[in-house]
Short mmCIF file of C-alpha atoms in Angstrom, two decimals:
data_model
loop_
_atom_site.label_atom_id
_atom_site.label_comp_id
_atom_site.label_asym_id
_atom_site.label_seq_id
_atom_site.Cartn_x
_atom_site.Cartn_y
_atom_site.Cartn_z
CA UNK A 17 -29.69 -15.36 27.52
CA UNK A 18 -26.95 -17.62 27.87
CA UNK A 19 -25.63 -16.58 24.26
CA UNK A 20 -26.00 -13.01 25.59
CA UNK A 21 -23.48 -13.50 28.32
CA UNK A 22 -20.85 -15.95 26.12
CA UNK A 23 -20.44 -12.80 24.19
CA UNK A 24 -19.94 -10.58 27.57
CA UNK A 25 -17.19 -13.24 27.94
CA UNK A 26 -15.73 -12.44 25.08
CA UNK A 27 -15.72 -9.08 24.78
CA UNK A 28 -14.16 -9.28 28.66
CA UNK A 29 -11.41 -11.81 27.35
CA UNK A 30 -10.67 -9.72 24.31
CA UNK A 31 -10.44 -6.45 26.45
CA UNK A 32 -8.39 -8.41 29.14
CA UNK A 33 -6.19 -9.19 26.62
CA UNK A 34 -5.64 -6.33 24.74
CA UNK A 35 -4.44 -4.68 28.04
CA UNK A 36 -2.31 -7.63 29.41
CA UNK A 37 -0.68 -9.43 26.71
CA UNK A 38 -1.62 -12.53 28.86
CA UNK A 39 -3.88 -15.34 27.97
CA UNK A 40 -7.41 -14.76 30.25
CA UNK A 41 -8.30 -17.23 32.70
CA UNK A 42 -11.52 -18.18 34.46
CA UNK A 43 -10.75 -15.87 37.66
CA UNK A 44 -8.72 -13.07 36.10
CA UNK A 45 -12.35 -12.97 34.14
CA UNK A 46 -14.34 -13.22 37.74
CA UNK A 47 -12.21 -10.32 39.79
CA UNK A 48 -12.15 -7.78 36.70
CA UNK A 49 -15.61 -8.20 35.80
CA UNK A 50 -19.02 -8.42 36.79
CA UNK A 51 -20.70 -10.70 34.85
CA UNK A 52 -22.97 -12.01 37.77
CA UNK A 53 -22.50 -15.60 37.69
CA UNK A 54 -20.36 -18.17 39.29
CA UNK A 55 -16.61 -18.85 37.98
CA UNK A 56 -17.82 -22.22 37.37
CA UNK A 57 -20.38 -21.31 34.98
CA UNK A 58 -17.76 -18.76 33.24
CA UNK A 59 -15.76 -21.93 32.60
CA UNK A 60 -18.43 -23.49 31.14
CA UNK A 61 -18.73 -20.38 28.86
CA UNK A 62 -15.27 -20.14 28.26
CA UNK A 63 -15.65 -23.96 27.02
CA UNK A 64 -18.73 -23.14 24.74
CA UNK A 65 -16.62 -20.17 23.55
CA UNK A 66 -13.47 -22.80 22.69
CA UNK A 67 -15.72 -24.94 21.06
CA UNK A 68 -16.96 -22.65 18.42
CA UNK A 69 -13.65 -21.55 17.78
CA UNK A 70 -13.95 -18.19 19.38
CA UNK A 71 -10.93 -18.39 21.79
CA UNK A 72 -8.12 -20.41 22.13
CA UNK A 73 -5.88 -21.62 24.67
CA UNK A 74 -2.16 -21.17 23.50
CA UNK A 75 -0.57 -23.62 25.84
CA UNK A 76 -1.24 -25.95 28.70
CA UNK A 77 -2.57 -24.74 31.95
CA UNK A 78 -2.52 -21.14 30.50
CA UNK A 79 -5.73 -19.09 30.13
CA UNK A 80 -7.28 -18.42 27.06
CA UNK A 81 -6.80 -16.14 23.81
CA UNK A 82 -8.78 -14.52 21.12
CA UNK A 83 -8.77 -16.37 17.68
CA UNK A 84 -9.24 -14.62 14.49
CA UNK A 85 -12.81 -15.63 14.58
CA UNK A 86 -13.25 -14.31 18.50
CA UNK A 87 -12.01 -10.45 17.31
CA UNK A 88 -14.27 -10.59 14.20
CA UNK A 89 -17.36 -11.42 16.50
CA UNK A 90 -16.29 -9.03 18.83
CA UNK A 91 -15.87 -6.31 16.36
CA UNK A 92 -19.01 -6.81 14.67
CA UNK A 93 -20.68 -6.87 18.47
CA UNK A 94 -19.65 -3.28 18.88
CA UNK A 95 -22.69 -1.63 19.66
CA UNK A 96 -20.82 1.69 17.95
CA UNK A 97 -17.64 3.52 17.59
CA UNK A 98 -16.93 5.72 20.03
CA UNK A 99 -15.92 9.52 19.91
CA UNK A 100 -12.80 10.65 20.58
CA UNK A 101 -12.53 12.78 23.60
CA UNK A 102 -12.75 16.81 22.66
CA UNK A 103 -8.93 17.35 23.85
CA UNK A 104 -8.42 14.63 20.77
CA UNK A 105 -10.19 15.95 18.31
CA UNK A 106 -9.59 19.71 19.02
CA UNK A 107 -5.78 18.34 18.41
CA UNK A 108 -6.99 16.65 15.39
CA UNK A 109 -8.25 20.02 13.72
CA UNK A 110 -5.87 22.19 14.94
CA UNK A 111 -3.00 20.43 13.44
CA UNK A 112 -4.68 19.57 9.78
CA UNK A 113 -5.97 22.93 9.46
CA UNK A 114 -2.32 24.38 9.72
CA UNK A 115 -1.40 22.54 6.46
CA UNK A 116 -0.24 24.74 3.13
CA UNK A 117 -0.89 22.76 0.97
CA UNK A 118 -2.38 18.80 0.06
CA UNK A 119 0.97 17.20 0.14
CA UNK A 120 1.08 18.61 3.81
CA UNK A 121 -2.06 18.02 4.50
CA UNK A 122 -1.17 14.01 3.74
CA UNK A 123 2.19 13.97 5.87
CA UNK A 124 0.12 15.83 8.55
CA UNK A 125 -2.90 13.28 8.50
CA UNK A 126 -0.59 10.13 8.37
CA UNK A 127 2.25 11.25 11.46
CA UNK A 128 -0.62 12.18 13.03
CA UNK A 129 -2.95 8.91 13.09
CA UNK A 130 0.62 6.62 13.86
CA UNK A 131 0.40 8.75 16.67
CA UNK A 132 -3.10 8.15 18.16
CA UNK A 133 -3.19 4.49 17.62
CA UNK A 134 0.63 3.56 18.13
CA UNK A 135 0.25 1.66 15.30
CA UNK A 136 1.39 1.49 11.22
CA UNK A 137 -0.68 4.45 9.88
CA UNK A 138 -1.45 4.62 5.79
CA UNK A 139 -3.32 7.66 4.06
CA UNK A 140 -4.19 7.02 0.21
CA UNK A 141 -3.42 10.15 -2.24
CA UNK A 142 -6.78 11.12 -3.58
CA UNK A 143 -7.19 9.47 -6.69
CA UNK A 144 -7.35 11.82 -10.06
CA UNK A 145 -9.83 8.92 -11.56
CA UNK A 146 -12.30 9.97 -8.52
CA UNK A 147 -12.10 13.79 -8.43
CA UNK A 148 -13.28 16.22 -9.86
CA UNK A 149 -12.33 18.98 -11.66
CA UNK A 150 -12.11 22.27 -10.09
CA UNK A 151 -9.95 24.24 -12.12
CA UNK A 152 -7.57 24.36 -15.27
CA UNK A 153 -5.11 27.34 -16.09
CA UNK A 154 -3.27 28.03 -19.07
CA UNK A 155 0.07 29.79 -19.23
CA UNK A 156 1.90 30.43 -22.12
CA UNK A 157 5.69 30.02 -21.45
CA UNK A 158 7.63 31.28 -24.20
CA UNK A 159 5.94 31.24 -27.90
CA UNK A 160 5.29 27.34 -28.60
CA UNK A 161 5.00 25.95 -24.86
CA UNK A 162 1.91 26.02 -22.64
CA UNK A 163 1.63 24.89 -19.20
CA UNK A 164 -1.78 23.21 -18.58
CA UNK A 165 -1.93 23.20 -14.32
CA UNK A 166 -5.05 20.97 -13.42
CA UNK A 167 -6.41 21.64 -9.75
CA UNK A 168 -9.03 18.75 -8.88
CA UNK A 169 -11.60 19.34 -5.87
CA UNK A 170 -10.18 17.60 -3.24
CA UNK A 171 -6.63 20.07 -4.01
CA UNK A 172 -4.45 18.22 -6.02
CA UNK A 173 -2.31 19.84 -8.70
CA UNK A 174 -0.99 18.45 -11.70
CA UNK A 175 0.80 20.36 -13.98
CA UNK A 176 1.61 18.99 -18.16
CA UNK A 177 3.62 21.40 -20.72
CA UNK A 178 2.39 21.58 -24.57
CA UNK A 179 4.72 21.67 -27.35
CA UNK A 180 2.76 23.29 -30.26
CA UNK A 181 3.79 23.22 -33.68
CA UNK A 182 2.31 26.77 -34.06
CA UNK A 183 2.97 29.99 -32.37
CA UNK A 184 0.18 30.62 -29.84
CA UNK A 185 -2.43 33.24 -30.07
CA UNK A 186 -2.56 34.55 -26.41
CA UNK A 187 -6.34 35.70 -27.14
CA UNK A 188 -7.21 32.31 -28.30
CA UNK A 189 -5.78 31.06 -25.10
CA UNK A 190 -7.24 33.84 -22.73
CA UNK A 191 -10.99 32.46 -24.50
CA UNK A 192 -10.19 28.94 -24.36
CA UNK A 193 -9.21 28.84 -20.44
CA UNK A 194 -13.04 30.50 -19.73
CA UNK A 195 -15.14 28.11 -22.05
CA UNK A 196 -13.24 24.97 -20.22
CA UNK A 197 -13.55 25.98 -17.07
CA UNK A 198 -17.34 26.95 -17.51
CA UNK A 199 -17.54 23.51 -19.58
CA UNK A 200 -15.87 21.37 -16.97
CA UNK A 201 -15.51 22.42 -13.42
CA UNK A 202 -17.19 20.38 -10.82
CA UNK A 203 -16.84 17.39 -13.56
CA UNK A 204 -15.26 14.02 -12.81
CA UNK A 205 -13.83 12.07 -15.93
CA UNK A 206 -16.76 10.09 -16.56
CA UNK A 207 -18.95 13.15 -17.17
CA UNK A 208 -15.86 14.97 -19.55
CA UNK A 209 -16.10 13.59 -22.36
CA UNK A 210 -19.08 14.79 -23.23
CA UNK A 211 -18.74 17.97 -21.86
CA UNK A 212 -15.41 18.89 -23.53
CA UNK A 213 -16.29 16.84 -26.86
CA UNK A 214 -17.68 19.89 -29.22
CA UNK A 215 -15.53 22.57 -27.41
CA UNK A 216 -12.78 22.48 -30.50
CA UNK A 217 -15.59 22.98 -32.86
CA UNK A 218 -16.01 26.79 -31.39
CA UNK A 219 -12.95 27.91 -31.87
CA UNK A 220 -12.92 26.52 -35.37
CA UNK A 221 -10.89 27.36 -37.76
CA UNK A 222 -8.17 29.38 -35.69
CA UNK A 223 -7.50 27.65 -32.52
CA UNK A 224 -8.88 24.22 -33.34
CA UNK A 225 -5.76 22.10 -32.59
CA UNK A 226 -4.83 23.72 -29.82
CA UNK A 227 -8.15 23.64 -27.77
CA UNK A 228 -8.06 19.49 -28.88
CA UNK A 229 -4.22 19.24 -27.42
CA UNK A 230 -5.14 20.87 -24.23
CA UNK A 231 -8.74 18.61 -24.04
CA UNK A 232 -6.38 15.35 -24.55
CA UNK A 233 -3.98 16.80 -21.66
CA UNK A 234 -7.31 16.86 -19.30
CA UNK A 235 -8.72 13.95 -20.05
CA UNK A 236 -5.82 11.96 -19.64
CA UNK A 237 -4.19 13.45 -16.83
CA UNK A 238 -7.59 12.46 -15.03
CA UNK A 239 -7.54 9.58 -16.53
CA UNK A 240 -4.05 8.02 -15.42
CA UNK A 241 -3.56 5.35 -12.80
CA UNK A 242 0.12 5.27 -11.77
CA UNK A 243 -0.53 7.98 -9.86
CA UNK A 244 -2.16 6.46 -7.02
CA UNK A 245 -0.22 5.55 -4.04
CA UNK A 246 0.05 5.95 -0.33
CA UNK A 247 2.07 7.30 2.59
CA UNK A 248 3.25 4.89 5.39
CA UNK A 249 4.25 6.01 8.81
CA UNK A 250 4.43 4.37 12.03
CA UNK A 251 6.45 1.15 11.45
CA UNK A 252 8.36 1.56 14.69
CA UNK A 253 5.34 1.05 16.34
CA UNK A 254 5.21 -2.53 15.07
CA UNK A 255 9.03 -3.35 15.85
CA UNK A 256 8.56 -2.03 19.45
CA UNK A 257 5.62 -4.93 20.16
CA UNK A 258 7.28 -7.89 17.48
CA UNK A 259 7.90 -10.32 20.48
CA UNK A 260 4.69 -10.28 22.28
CA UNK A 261 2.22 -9.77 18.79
CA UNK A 262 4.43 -11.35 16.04
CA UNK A 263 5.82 -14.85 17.21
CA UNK A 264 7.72 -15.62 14.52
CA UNK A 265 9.02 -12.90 12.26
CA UNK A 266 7.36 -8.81 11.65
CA UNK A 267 9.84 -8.63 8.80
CA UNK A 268 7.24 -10.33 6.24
CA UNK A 269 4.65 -7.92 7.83
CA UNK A 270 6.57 -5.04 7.08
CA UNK A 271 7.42 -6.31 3.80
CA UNK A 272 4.13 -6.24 2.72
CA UNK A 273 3.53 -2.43 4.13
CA UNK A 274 6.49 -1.23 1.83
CA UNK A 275 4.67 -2.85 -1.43
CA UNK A 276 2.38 0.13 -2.72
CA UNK A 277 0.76 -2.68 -4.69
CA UNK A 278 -0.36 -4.31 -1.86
CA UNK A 279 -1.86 -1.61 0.05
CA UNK A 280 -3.54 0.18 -3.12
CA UNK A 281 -5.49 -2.96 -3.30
CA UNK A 282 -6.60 -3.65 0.16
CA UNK A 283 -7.59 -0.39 0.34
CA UNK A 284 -9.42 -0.45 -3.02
CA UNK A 285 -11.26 -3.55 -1.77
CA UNK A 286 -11.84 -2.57 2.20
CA UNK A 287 -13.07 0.69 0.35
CA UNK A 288 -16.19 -1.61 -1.14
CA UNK A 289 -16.94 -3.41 2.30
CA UNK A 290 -18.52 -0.45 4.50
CA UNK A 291 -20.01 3.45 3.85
CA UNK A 292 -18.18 4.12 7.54
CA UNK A 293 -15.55 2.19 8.99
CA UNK A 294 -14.39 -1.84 7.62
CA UNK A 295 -12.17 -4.18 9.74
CA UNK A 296 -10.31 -7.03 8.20
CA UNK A 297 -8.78 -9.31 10.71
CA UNK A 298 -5.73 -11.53 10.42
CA UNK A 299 -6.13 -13.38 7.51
CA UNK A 300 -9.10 -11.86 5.82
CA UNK A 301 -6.61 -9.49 4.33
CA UNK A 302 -5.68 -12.25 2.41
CA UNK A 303 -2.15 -11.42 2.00
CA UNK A 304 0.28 -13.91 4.07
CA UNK A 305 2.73 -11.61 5.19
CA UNK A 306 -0.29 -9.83 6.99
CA UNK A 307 -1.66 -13.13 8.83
CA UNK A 308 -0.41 -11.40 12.04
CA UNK A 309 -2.28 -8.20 11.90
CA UNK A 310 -5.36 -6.48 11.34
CA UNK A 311 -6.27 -3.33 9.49
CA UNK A 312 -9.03 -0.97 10.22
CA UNK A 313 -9.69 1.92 7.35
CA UNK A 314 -12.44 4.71 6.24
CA UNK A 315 -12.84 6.52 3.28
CA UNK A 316 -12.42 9.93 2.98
CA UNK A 317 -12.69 13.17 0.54
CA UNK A 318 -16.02 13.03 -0.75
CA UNK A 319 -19.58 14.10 0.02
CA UNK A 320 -22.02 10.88 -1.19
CA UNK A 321 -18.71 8.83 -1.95
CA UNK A 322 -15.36 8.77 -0.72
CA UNK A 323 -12.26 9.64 -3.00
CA UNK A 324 -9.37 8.01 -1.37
CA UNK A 325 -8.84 5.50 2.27
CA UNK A 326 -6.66 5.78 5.29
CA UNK A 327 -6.91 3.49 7.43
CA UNK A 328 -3.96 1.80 10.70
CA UNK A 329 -2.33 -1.56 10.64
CA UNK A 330 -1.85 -3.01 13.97
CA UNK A 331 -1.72 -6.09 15.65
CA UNK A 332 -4.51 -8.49 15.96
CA UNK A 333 -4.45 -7.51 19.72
CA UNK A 334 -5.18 -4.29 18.41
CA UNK A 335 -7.49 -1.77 20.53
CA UNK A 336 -10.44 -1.68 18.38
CA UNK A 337 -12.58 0.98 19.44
CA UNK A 338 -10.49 3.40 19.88
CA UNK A 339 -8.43 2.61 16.73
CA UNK A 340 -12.24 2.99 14.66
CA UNK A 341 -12.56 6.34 16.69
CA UNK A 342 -9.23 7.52 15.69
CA UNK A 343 -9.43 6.52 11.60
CA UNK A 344 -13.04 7.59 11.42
CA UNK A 345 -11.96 10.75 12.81
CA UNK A 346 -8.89 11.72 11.20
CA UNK A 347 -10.94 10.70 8.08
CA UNK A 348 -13.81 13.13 8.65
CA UNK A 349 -11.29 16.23 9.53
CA UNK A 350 -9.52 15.31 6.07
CA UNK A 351 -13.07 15.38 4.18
CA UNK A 352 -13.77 18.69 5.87
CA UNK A 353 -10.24 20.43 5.10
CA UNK A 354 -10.51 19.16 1.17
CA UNK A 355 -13.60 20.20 0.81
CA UNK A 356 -13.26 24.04 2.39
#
């Protein structure tokens, strides 16, 4: 029981402080919250809590803080995350399903989570290596060129041009843009290969080399990785709290949010720790320019598995619950738009 109520302790000193920005103390803890025992044995939790590294007290005759430790136990305490309210996620919808396009769909989904959380909000492109292929299209431009536009399931386009050494045959290419697309759509890249590796040999011999130039185009269009990146917004958001949540310096913080290289693989690794929502506080983001902060994210884009992560970078005096209500959200309205 007594273990029980250490971690109502907690979770009051880590709410407390989220609110205040001031270290909790015995009867702040007594007055706010009903925990129904005597201050005296909340001080003795508080000094069980200390112990085991949970909380800290930042200075002399001040009340105490959250560690790193303290938020991690807190956030794996969470019972669940909860729902947004339906004015929220009405809001949410309304303003992603206005987008044109997947580029505004992006700049959409990232302004708009910097806006729920008041914190650093980054949205990962959807990556080519995990889509799937919806659609190609062929157009001949002039005699020798062809434009090869790839549309992948979760709407991004890619477009390569052909040099041939050959006039085209504008039959050849009317056939060849059916058989692919009945060969290949709904495909990722693992499953191409085989499904586009005998397609030259039917239009064999008149058409060969161009059906195996526009294969290679697919194939390694899908296959690329520079084109991953991801879409910042928010940073303000940061700079207007850097006294009170980074003591000594947000520039190495916000440093680290402008490398892509960074992000890409936090977000490629937080991708691997949950199904729903991860949290990596302070320095289990194992980057020291991110000590200061933590960083909650969810996958999105994909039915059984996700194709890309967004995810907000805040302080570690972050609001958690509703910051794992906002991401998860925003996340599920994004799967739900890519996949209409």
């Amino acid at each position: 029981m007594s273990e029980d109520r250490r971690l109502d302790v907690l979770r009051a000193i880590v709410e407390d402080y989220v609110s205040t920005r001031e270290p909790v103390g015995s009867r702040a803890l007594t007055e706010r919250h009903a925990l129904g025992v005597s201050p005296a044995t909340i001080r003795n939790d508080m000094a069980a809590l200390e112990d085991a590294g949970l909380i800290v007290q930042p200075h002399t005759s001040a009340g105490r803080v959250p560690t790193d430790l303290g938020y991690r136990v807190f956030v794996d305490q969470l019972a669940g995350v909860k729902p947004l309210s339906a004015a929220e996620k009405r809001a949410i919808g309304l303003l992603l399903e206005e987008a044109v396009d997947l580029d505004d769909v992006i700049d959409r989904a990232v302004r708009l989570l910097a806006q729920l959380t008041h914190q650093v909000a980054v949205v990962q492109y959807p990556s080519l290596r995990r889509s799937a292929l919806r659609h190609v299209e062929l157009v001949p431009v002039g005699t020798r060129h062809l434009l090869v536009v790839i549309i992948t399931t979760t709407g991004r386009v890619e477009q390569r041009t052909l040099e041939l050494g050959e006039d085209l045959d504008e039959s050849v290419v009317a056939r060849l843009r059916v058989r692919l697309n009945v060969a290949a759509a709904g495909m990722r890249l693992a499953e191409l290969d085989g499904a586009l590796r005998d397609l030259a040999a039917e239009f064999t011999p008149a058409g060969g080399d161009l059906v195996r130039a526009v294969v290679a185009v697919v194939s390694e269009t899908l296959a690329q990785e520079s084109e991953e990146r991801v879409v910042v917004a928010g940073a303000s958001h940061l700079a207007r709290s850097a006294g009170a949540d980074f003591p000594h310096t947000i520039g190495p913080v916000l440093e680290a949010l402008e490398e892509q290289v960074v992000l890409l693989r936090l977000l490629s690794e937080m991708a691997e720790d949950a199904s729903g929502v991860a949290v990596r506080i302070g320095r289990e983001t194992q980057h020291e320019g991110l000590a200061d902060t933590s960083i909650v994210t969810s996958g999105y884009g994909g039915e059984g598995s996700s194709v890309a992560v967004l995810g907000s970078v805040g302080p570690l005096r972050m609001d958690y619950p509703q910051t794992m209500a906002a991401v998860r959200a925003v996340a599920r309205y994004l799967t739900r738009i890519l996949a209409g």
